[in-house]
XYZ file of C-alpha atoms in Angstrom:
659
model
C 3.362 -10.942 21.204
C 0.334 -10.584 23.772
C -1.000 -13.883 24.448
C -4.228 -14.581 23.259
C -7.240 -13.570 25.241
C -8.923 -16.730 26.403
C -12.794 -17.404 27.104
C -11.994 -17.193 30.650
C -10.039 -14.360 30.659
C -11.156 -11.666 33.663
C -11.845 -8.245 32.617
C -9.765 -5.492 33.887
C -10.716 -3.517 36.812
C -13.221 -6.677 37.752
C -13.219 -9.786 40.035
C -11.135 -10.317 43.320
C -7.700 -8.043 42.679
C -10.153 -5.083 41.596
C -7.591 -3.187 39.322
C -7.509 0.064 38.032
C -5.526 0.096 34.660
C -3.887 2.920 33.030
C -5.617 4.137 30.417
C -2.604 4.933 28.186
C -0.376 1.823 28.359
C -2.729 -0.788 30.085
C -0.526 -1.182 33.701
C -2.491 -2.211 36.315
C -2.607 -0.982 39.829
C -4.511 -1.493 43.053
C -5.895 1.581 43.213
C -7.035 5.016 41.886
C -4.937 7.200 43.652
C -1.910 4.920 42.104
C -2.935 4.753 38.768
C -3.419 8.557 38.777
C -0.403 9.402 40.186
C 1.203 7.355 37.526
C -0.766 9.014 34.676
C 0.578 12.096 35.817
C 4.310 11.145 35.669
C 4.461 8.712 32.566
C 1.905 10.468 30.576
C 1.953 14.237 31.603
C 1.220 15.035 27.919
C -2.306 13.429 27.746
C -4.524 16.418 27.002
C -6.771 16.050 29.733
C -8.331 19.111 28.404
C -9.469 17.391 25.120
C -10.974 14.151 26.886
C -13.073 16.443 29.355
C -14.518 17.866 26.103
C -15.114 15.128 24.109
C -17.076 13.575 27.247
C -18.956 16.670 27.470
C -20.138 16.285 23.821
C -20.956 12.730 23.868
C -22.981 13.669 27.230
C -25.042 16.379 24.872
C -25.444 13.852 22.327
C -26.577 11.051 24.509
C -29.125 13.460 26.209
C -30.279 14.910 22.730
C -34.024 14.252 22.003
C -32.971 12.265 18.703
C -30.948 9.596 20.631
C -33.303 9.238 23.332
C -36.009 8.637 21.004
C -33.141 5.737 18.996
C -32.963 3.934 22.170
C -36.276 4.084 22.976
C -37.439 2.724 19.781
C -34.243 -0.154 19.962
C -35.356 -0.780 23.620
C -39.061 -1.558 22.004
C -37.610 -3.706 19.230
C -35.216 -5.914 21.933
C -38.554 -6.699 24.159
C -40.447 -8.612 21.421
C -36.861 -10.281 20.161
C -37.320 -14.140 20.588
C -34.742 -15.920 22.836
C -31.461 -15.875 21.226
C -32.289 -13.218 18.799
C -31.206 -9.928 20.229
C -27.893 -9.478 19.078
C -29.879 -9.678 15.196
C -32.198 -7.575 16.432
C -29.805 -4.813 17.190
C -27.983 -5.477 13.571
C -31.145 -4.999 11.770
C -32.220 -2.105 13.320
C -28.914 -0.208 12.749
C -27.957 -2.366 9.313
C -28.806 -0.750 5.887
C -30.849 -3.110 3.026
C -27.550 -4.276 1.192
C -30.403 -5.550 -1.383
C -31.235 -2.039 -1.895
C -27.902 -0.748 -1.922
C -27.066 -2.999 -4.464
C -29.937 -1.790 -6.765
C -28.803 1.575 -6.627
C -25.371 0.798 -6.755
C -26.402 -0.980 -10.799
C -28.107 2.612 -12.036
C -25.729 4.100 -10.729
C -23.028 2.267 -12.656
C -25.234 2.143 -15.802
C -25.739 6.080 -15.845
C -21.982 6.764 -15.701
C -20.837 4.421 -17.875
C -23.144 5.204 -20.012
C -22.657 8.841 -19.984
C -18.745 8.201 -20.702
C -19.221 6.034 -23.572
C -17.603 2.759 -21.917
C -14.541 4.612 -21.847
C -14.516 4.249 -17.979
C -15.636 1.248 -15.388
C -17.520 1.487 -12.423
C -15.970 -0.649 -9.393
C -17.320 -0.416 -5.769
C -15.496 -0.389 -2.319
C -16.331 -0.335 0.987
C -19.292 -1.191 2.922
C -21.211 -2.127 -0.067
C -18.560 -4.754 -0.603
C -17.774 -5.818 2.625
C -21.638 -6.472 4.089
C -20.843 -3.610 6.906
C -23.362 -1.220 5.561
C -25.257 0.691 8.180
C -28.471 2.854 7.507
C -26.051 6.150 7.089
C -23.547 4.422 4.751
C -22.237 6.103 1.576
C -21.656 4.049 -1.742
C -17.868 4.005 -2.377
C -17.104 4.032 -5.807
C -13.996 3.932 -8.293
C -13.667 4.479 -11.583
C -11.085 2.883 -13.733
C -10.398 4.207 -17.348
C -11.284 1.092 -19.629
C -8.189 0.385 -21.693
C -5.068 2.238 -22.432
C -5.995 6.026 -22.200
C -3.951 8.864 -22.909
C -2.583 10.579 -19.799
C -4.818 13.977 -20.514
C -7.829 11.837 -20.492
C -6.721 10.676 -16.764
C -6.084 14.363 -16.072
C -9.631 15.001 -17.731
C -11.585 12.201 -16.112
C -12.337 13.616 -12.493
C -13.563 17.165 -14.507
C -15.895 15.136 -16.866
C -17.054 12.922 -13.739
C -18.097 16.323 -11.955
C -20.115 17.747 -15.265
C -21.813 14.761 -16.309
C -23.057 14.444 -12.357
C -24.240 18.474 -11.982
C -26.231 17.945 -15.021
C -27.778 14.742 -14.664
C -31.324 14.730 -12.799
C -30.246 11.934 -11.002
C -27.920 12.903 -8.670
C -27.974 16.390 -6.388
C -25.731 18.167 -3.679
C -22.295 17.643 -6.294
C -19.508 18.528 -4.135
C -15.692 17.904 -5.400
C -12.760 17.420 -3.100
C -9.839 18.001 -5.323
C -7.025 18.596 -2.366
C -7.637 15.525 -0.085
C -4.969 12.920 -0.414
C -7.106 11.257 -2.357
C -9.898 13.562 -4.273
C -13.058 12.738 -4.343
C -16.279 13.796 -5.839
C -19.448 13.825 -3.222
C -22.929 13.414 -4.277
C -26.465 12.217 -3.486
C -28.411 9.672 -5.341
C -31.743 11.476 -5.808
C -34.180 8.201 -5.842
C -33.214 6.537 -2.898
C -31.363 9.549 -0.569
C -28.292 7.792 -0.542
C -24.766 9.320 -0.559
C -21.783 8.546 -2.977
C -18.231 9.243 -2.708
C -16.073 8.883 -5.909
C -12.814 8.351 -6.368
C -10.889 7.834 -9.419
C -7.303 7.668 -7.952
C -6.722 5.393 -5.346
C -8.013 1.648 -6.597
C -6.161 -0.031 -3.325
C -9.762 -0.155 -1.653
C -11.209 -2.564 -3.738
C -8.761 -5.125 -2.738
C -9.129 -4.553 0.704
C -12.569 -4.612 0.721
C -12.837 -7.648 -1.397
C -10.393 -9.386 1.013
C -12.512 -8.318 4.078
C -15.993 -9.137 2.260
C -14.910 -12.555 1.607
C -13.743 -12.706 5.369
C -17.048 -11.479 6.491
C -19.009 -13.958 4.598
C -17.172 -17.258 5.445
C -18.455 -17.117 8.627
C -21.489 -15.465 10.239
C -20.145 -15.184 13.427
C -17.317 -12.752 12.453
C -19.637 -10.562 10.188
C -22.043 -10.425 13.388
C -18.863 -9.467 15.027
C -17.658 -6.568 13.023
C -21.233 -5.430 12.455
C -21.770 -5.010 15.854
C -18.254 -3.201 16.642
C -19.230 -1.081 13.730
C -22.347 -0.128 15.352
C -20.845 0.534 18.979
C -17.750 2.251 17.666
C -20.500 5.114 15.656
C -22.437 5.200 18.754
C -19.785 6.232 21.021
C -18.011 8.340 18.410
C -14.985 6.577 18.224
C -15.251 6.394 14.407
C -15.516 9.842 13.345
C -13.713 12.428 11.344
C -10.141 12.777 13.306
C -10.752 9.441 15.202
C -10.560 6.261 14.125
C -11.899 5.080 10.593
C -14.006 1.949 10.077
C -11.184 0.448 7.835
C -9.344 0.650 11.380
C -11.560 -0.631 13.517
C -11.500 -3.753 11.018
C -7.979 -4.376 10.623
C -8.127 -4.547 14.474
C -10.748 -6.965 14.626
C -8.950 -8.987 12.322
C -5.880 -8.867 13.951
C -7.666 -9.891 17.638
C -8.759 -12.961 15.360
C -5.368 -13.695 14.356
C -3.959 -13.826 18.077
C -6.682 -16.293 18.784
C -5.609 -18.432 16.056
C -9.282 -17.796 14.265
C -8.139 -16.495 11.151
C -4.208 -16.909 9.618
C -1.985 -14.026 9.029
C -1.978 -12.463 5.671
C 1.485 -13.529 5.253
C 0.417 -17.020 5.580
C -2.816 -16.429 3.090
C -0.698 -15.360 0.644
C 2.177 -18.717 0.752
C -1.291 -20.182 -0.512
C -1.594 -18.528 -3.805
C 0.497 -16.442 -6.749
C 1.237 -12.618 -6.375
C -1.309 -9.845 -7.326
C 0.929 -7.121 -7.641
C -0.338 -3.362 -8.086
C 2.045 -0.721 -7.837
C 4.406 -2.965 -6.114
C 1.970 -3.980 -3.490
C 0.898 -7.545 -3.187
C -3.099 -7.590 -3.012
C -3.202 -12.022 -2.874
C -4.507 -14.511 -1.101
C -6.049 -17.355 -0.258
C -8.959 -18.394 2.241
C -9.230 -21.774 1.370
C -7.305 -23.309 4.330
C -8.692 -20.784 7.044
C -9.783 -23.181 9.501
C -13.542 -23.165 10.876
C -14.379 -21.002 14.045
C -15.150 -23.814 16.736
C -19.296 -23.805 17.797
C -18.661 -23.306 21.269
C -17.581 -19.736 20.701
C -20.536 -17.139 20.257
C -20.523 -13.976 18.775
C -20.549 -12.428 22.210
C -17.410 -14.545 23.330
C -15.796 -12.992 20.193
C -17.008 -9.718 21.720
C -15.842 -10.028 24.747
C -12.613 -11.205 23.738
C -11.660 -8.472 21.580
C -12.569 -5.737 24.176
C -10.477 -7.479 26.475
C -7.262 -8.109 24.408
C -7.061 -4.587 23.526
C -7.647 -3.422 27.059
C -4.224 -5.310 27.528
C -2.301 -4.059 24.437
C -0.027 -1.150 25.034
C -0.362 1.685 21.949
C 2.658 2.923 22.854
C 4.748 0.497 22.094
C 3.059 -1.580 19.408
C 2.290 -2.232 16.277
C -0.796 -3.793 15.193
C -0.080 -5.981 11.786
C -2.610 -8.320 10.030
C -0.006 -9.204 7.819
C 2.088 -10.766 10.836
C -1.098 -11.789 12.475
C -0.625 -10.299 15.902
C 0.887 -6.940 18.118
C 4.733 -6.757 17.528
C 6.961 -3.995 19.414
C 7.591 -0.856 17.281
C 11.194 -0.643 17.782
C 12.356 -4.337 16.870
C 10.471 -4.478 13.699
C 9.739 -1.459 11.389
C 11.945 0.701 14.218
C 14.829 -0.434 12.999
C 16.554 -1.938 9.610
C 15.669 -5.764 9.049
C 13.701 -6.001 11.380
C 10.921 -6.884 8.990
C 12.053 -8.192 5.743
C 8.771 -7.852 3.803
C 8.111 -4.442 4.744
C 11.706 -3.737 3.387
C 11.347 -5.718 -0.322
C 7.767 -4.135 -0.581
C 9.393 -0.975 -0.253
C 12.023 -1.650 -3.000
C 9.202 -2.769 -5.308
C 6.860 0.047 -4.691
C 10.036 2.325 -5.684
C 10.431 0.733 -8.690
C 6.723 0.683 -9.818
C 6.158 4.617 -9.054
C 9.752 5.465 -9.819
C 10.185 7.298 -6.207
C 10.672 6.854 -2.859
C 7.437 5.750 -0.926
C 6.775 7.373 2.470
C 7.750 4.971 5.087
C 5.475 3.720 8.021
C 4.433 6.650 10.438
C 5.368 5.115 13.718
C 5.310 8.387 15.404
C 1.588 8.383 15.887
C -0.373 7.918 19.123
C -2.042 4.465 18.080
C -0.082 2.211 14.878
C -2.227 -0.310 13.085
C -1.106 -1.561 9.899
C -3.116 -2.122 6.626
C -3.057 -5.772 5.662
C -1.456 -5.236 2.527
C 0.389 -1.774 1.845
C 2.633 -2.283 4.853
C 3.651 1.290 4.732
C 0.327 2.644 5.263
C -0.583 3.328 9.043
C -4.530 3.053 9.181
C -4.536 4.437 12.272
C -2.692 7.713 11.701
C -5.519 10.075 12.514
C -6.305 8.853 16.106
C -4.987 11.735 18.508
C -3.745 10.795 22.035
C -7.108 11.958 23.481
C -9.000 9.434 21.021
C -7.222 6.936 22.018
C -7.525 7.528 25.865
C -11.358 7.594 25.055
C -10.804 4.163 22.941
C -9.170 2.329 26.166
C -11.479 3.463 28.535
C -14.852 2.533 26.467
C -12.886 -1.052 26.110
C -12.812 -1.142 29.654
C -15.984 -0.583 30.573
C -17.377 -2.906 27.630
C -14.808 -5.634 28.938
C -16.534 -5.253 32.040
C -20.071 -5.204 31.072
C -19.499 -8.209 28.905
C -17.909 -10.488 31.609
C -21.045 -9.182 33.816
C -23.099 -12.234 34.332
C -26.123 -10.665 35.326
C -26.121 -8.151 32.475
C -25.090 -11.435 30.144
C -28.121 -13.236 31.085
C -30.344 -10.257 30.227
C -29.172 -9.416 26.579
C -31.927 -6.682 26.029
C -29.873 -4.975 28.667
C -26.404 -5.775 27.705
C -26.866 -3.912 24.403
C -28.610 -1.177 25.387
C -25.931 -0.561 28.183
C -23.047 -1.007 25.350
C -24.471 1.163 22.846
C -26.254 3.766 25.131
C -25.620 3.355 29.453
C -21.718 3.153 28.549
C -21.628 6.898 27.546
C -23.415 7.618 31.108
C -21.344 5.705 32.818
C -18.238 6.997 31.066
C -19.220 10.594 32.193
C -20.256 9.284 35.803
C -16.737 7.665 36.281
C -14.631 10.876 34.808
C -16.796 12.880 37.495
C -15.531 10.265 40.601
C -11.979 10.232 38.755
C -11.419 14.009 38.825
C -12.593 14.525 42.466
C -10.169 11.442 43.489
C -7.485 13.454 41.749
C -7.999 16.662 43.390
C -7.505 14.743 47.159
C -4.841 12.879 45.638
C -2.540 15.677 44.318
C -3.247 18.831 46.275
C -1.330 21.948 45.893
C -0.651 21.509 42.131
C -0.112 17.829 42.249
C 1.928 18.845 45.186
C 4.791 18.521 42.954
C 4.740 15.369 40.660
C 8.270 14.352 41.054
C 7.914 13.550 44.773
C 4.905 11.626 44.600
C 4.878 7.781 45.577
C 3.774 4.922 43.715
C 3.351 1.525 43.708
C 5.255 -0.823 40.796
C 2.478 -2.132 38.543
C 1.671 -5.676 39.555
C 2.583 -8.195 37.270
C 2.415 -11.962 37.780
C 5.960 -14.014 37.926
C 5.010 -15.469 34.535
C 4.570 -12.059 32.738
C 8.147 -10.788 32.963
C 8.006 -9.595 29.648
C 5.353 -7.172 30.040
C 7.318 -5.260 32.600
C 9.635 -3.739 29.643
C 6.779 -2.718 28.049
C 5.192 -0.616 30.694
C 8.755 0.809 31.805
C 9.388 2.388 35.072
C 6.549 4.902 36.345
C 9.039 7.619 37.448
C 10.537 7.824 33.560
C 9.779 11.173 31.622
C 7.070 10.912 28.406
C 8.325 9.850 25.160
C 6.178 12.835 24.046
C 4.881 16.094 24.512
C 2.001 17.475 22.538
C 0.258 20.776 22.208
C -3.044 21.143 20.216
C -4.146 24.600 18.313
C -7.159 24.887 16.922
C -8.458 28.186 15.075
C -10.962 30.464 17.007
C -13.937 32.523 15.488
C -11.508 35.409 15.781
C -8.734 33.594 13.657
C -11.373 32.439 11.013
C -12.891 36.302 11.192
C -9.089 37.732 10.742
C -8.350 35.547 8.050
C -11.095 36.064 5.979
C -11.368 39.534 6.268
C -7.523 39.840 5.209
C -6.416 36.622 2.910
C -9.738 35.762 0.914
C -10.466 39.005 -0.246
C -7.024 38.849 -2.314
C -8.242 35.335 -3.422
C -11.509 34.826 -4.233
C -11.179 31.951 -6.780
C -9.215 29.557 -4.920
C -11.189 26.092 -4.029
C -9.489 25.978 -0.808
C -11.218 26.005 2.844
C -10.529 29.130 5.325
C -8.940 26.527 7.535
C -6.680 25.652 4.869
C -5.184 28.828 5.118
C -4.992 28.978 8.739
C -3.081 25.597 8.703
C -0.616 27.029 5.898
C -0.286 30.373 8.194
C -0.038 28.753 11.066
C 2.754 26.208 9.550
C 4.558 29.183 8.478
C 4.409 30.794 11.587
C 5.992 28.081 13.309
C 9.022 27.784 10.851
C 9.934 31.504 11.567
C 9.702 31.110 15.067
C 11.888 28.112 15.242
C 14.529 29.323 12.540
C 14.784 33.083 13.163
C 13.159 33.657 16.915
C 14.826 30.730 18.757
C 17.583 30.369 15.806
C 17.397 26.865 16.062
C 19.207 24.606 13.478
C 16.139 22.789 11.035
C 16.296 19.526 9.274
C 13.205 18.452 7.294
C 13.409 14.427 7.866
C 9.532 13.813 7.025
C 6.857 16.289 5.062
C 3.734 15.402 3.112
C 2.279 19.070 2.566
C 0.658 20.395 3.867
C -0.452 18.380 6.886
C 2.638 16.577 8.146
C 6.470 18.113 8.884
C 8.785 16.418 11.076
C 12.120 18.306 11.843
C 15.335 17.494 13.625
C 15.986 20.684 15.153
C 19.135 21.389 17.694
C 21.200 24.347 18.994
C 23.641 24.512 21.711
C 22.971 27.500 23.693
C 19.748 28.745 25.263
C 17.842 31.311 23.269
C 14.210 30.661 24.998
C 14.307 31.543 28.738
C 14.376 35.227 29.800
C 12.248 36.565 27.084
C 10.354 39.842 27.396
C 6.884 40.281 26.029
C 6.627 44.211 26.944
C 7.238 45.775 23.658
C 7.523 49.825 22.884
C 4.813 51.373 21.328
C 4.607 50.808 17.298
C 6.827 47.639 17.585
C 5.545 44.570 16.342
C 5.634 41.345 18.489
C 8.097 39.277 15.852
C 10.540 42.528 15.371
C 10.333 42.949 19.433
C 11.522 39.109 19.754
C 13.998 39.267 17.092
C 15.820 42.014 18.658
C 15.965 39.724 21.307
C 17.027 36.717 19.724
C 19.994 38.995 17.901
C 21.396 40.188 21.781
C 20.734 36.521 22.837
C 23.048 35.306 20.163
C 25.836 37.789 21.124
C 25.798 37.399 24.784
C 25.101 34.094 24.880
C 26.352 31.982 22.445
C 29.918 30.280 24.101
C 28.700 31.425 26.841
C 28.986 28.302 29.354
C 25.657 29.839 31.570
C 23.594 29.469 28.508
C 25.496 26.213 26.919
C 22.880 23.142 26.295
C 23.051 19.864 24.320
C 19.818 20.112 22.839
C 18.658 17.991 20.237
C 15.051 16.530 18.795
C 12.404 15.698 16.679
C 9.619 18.429 16.355
C 6.599 17.248 14.450
C 3.416 19.175 13.019
C 0.494 17.085 12.436
C -2.916 18.535 10.770
C -6.370 16.665 11.101
C -7.763 16.032 7.598
C -10.201 18.750 7.435
C -7.891 21.469 8.771
C -9.123 21.923 11.937
C -6.460 20.791 14.161
C -2.682 21.122 14.575
C -0.862 18.685 16.480
C 2.498 19.671 17.906
C 4.765 17.052 19.213
C 8.523 16.880 20.448
C 10.366 13.844 20.771
C 13.992 13.129 22.158
C 16.437 11.208 19.980
C 15.890 7.629 19.989
C 17.548 5.936 23.204
C 17.510 9.434 25.298
C 15.189 8.395 27.636
C 15.694 11.528 29.791
C 15.255 13.761 26.829
C 12.053 15.350 28.027
C 12.243 15.402 31.841
C 10.805 18.059 33.780
C 14.000 20.698 33.482
C 15.682 19.103 30.170
C 16.043 21.708 27.902
C 13.881 20.020 25.104
C 10.900 20.037 27.762
C 11.504 23.770 28.685
C 12.130 25.098 24.789
C 8.714 23.434 24.109
C 6.806 25.166 27.201
C 8.411 28.551 26.209
C 6.942 27.658 22.447
C 3.958 27.234 23.606
C 3.674 30.507 25.683
C 5.233 32.673 22.893
C 2.703 31.176 20.599
C 0.182 32.345 22.832
C 1.610 35.985 23.688
C 1.722 36.144 19.554
C -1.478 37.883 17.748
C -2.797 35.623 14.956
C -3.481 39.289 13.514
C -0.228 39.845 13.061
C 0.580 36.443 11.945
C -1.471 36.914 8.968
C -0.181 40.478 8.698
C 3.132 39.303 8.514
C 2.759 36.068 6.526
C 4.167 35.537 3.462
C 0.946 34.566 1.564
C -0.167 37.856 1.797
C 2.163 39.327 -0.765
C 2.274 35.923 -2.959
C -1.693 35.744 -3.156
C -2.133 36.312 -6.684
C 0.579 33.195 -7.237
C -1.434 30.667 -5.669
């Protein structure tokens, strides 16, 4: 477990050593050139293009008239702040009026419970309960049937609530999201203009919110820490659709406080009270023995510790666990049977409670953060590799700022920099880094395999971290490719598919995703003739397959087809020929085994493809390995396969009326 970040810890890239940290694994280097070469070798799959696109989007956002006006207003407010009151000024500037929010909740609750004739109870969760509401925050509600209602009532509750909201004069812009993992109804409260999200199927959030809320109100510095970091993450778009959630950020903050011995682990908190079991999960806790935060620690100290600590965490190898109270190794805990007894026990209890095997914790994500109570839930599962790289860059700059004596002596400038100026610095640093990269790696990176890299600088007392960083010349452990729908894809799909299915509620991007998943299955099984075994599935957004084959079916393919012949038919013809001539031929013999994973974003607008070797196969993704060459050929084939043909041969077109 990484050591606590002390008050005297120097930030990365700062001080006498002037170290440069790798943005993915936090390995330290003496120069930018060494760091860039390391990233090219060890993290070749890092989506640099997506990172540049994100920085460009952030630049446009911060240069907008609205953002500049908001920045000027905050500056003026900070200028009028009393000494020591600058942080409160920032929090008050962005935070929502909680009393107003509570009044609105009371009105909404009374309306719903009255309309439903007392057959439901309305509970708040989220920022209203935690006290971390910002001006743009929604009100999150959970509707619970009152008493033992028949199953039919549960099935009808969603529709009844939707109809009531549409009829009511108190609500507007009612929108149902039926096919999310947790179906919700979204609407707007007319009187206050607040947005409301109503959930009827997942009460877990009520317990999570109560825990966070009680923790926040035990000490004002913890609430200030969480509220500022939420504002910071929102401003920099770290919290966004397809990125980190607010709950994920709060979980990270809790772990950081636990590592610094300021908050006990959830495991310790549960040992002080009887269990409260819901669907096999224990939501009990007692904060009675939580130690007070030392008076010498200011909120700025806590902020600085947060930024510095997460600069040093190797997210590739780690799980952040509020339950255990720290950062633990993936493989030795959740990656092996018996490594995490409490997790195994909870899985059995959940299985008994719901009558089906629960999903396992998703370790194959860029970032792993465990829910404090629901131990099989990765609350960071939506964070992509590019989002993680961006997060690390923000952390490094924020840590440097909070350790800069000149900035910290002028808090009005510090908070302006953290919320607005940091984005400018990111873009400027990216431009410089790109130029250095061009000078450091001419002629197509001068063949990456010949690049000389200095080993990471590690103190003698930090030998345990060498294993986490790994040897710089080792291949990456995952290769990724991201697909997003083009305008032509959407037009083609709309004209061909939706005409036949006008009454379905799904978005056009849902069908785009389904079409692509079917296409990928066909390419893997029919065109490449791979043996494919499904290992994980959460339709339609997540699939993980074990793939294997003993001969090469991907190299030497031709994309020049005859007139009137479809792309798929032309490729299938070559597959048949390869099977005849290559199977059993030593020249084309391979031993390919690995995992192929598909992960879609919540809005279906992004599909990430990951390929990984089997556990323990450290060379499975080296430059000329069968798995790497297959993945490169696969991406090339998909690029040559027109979406129009994909849709025209898609099985959905023949079964539209049945869906």
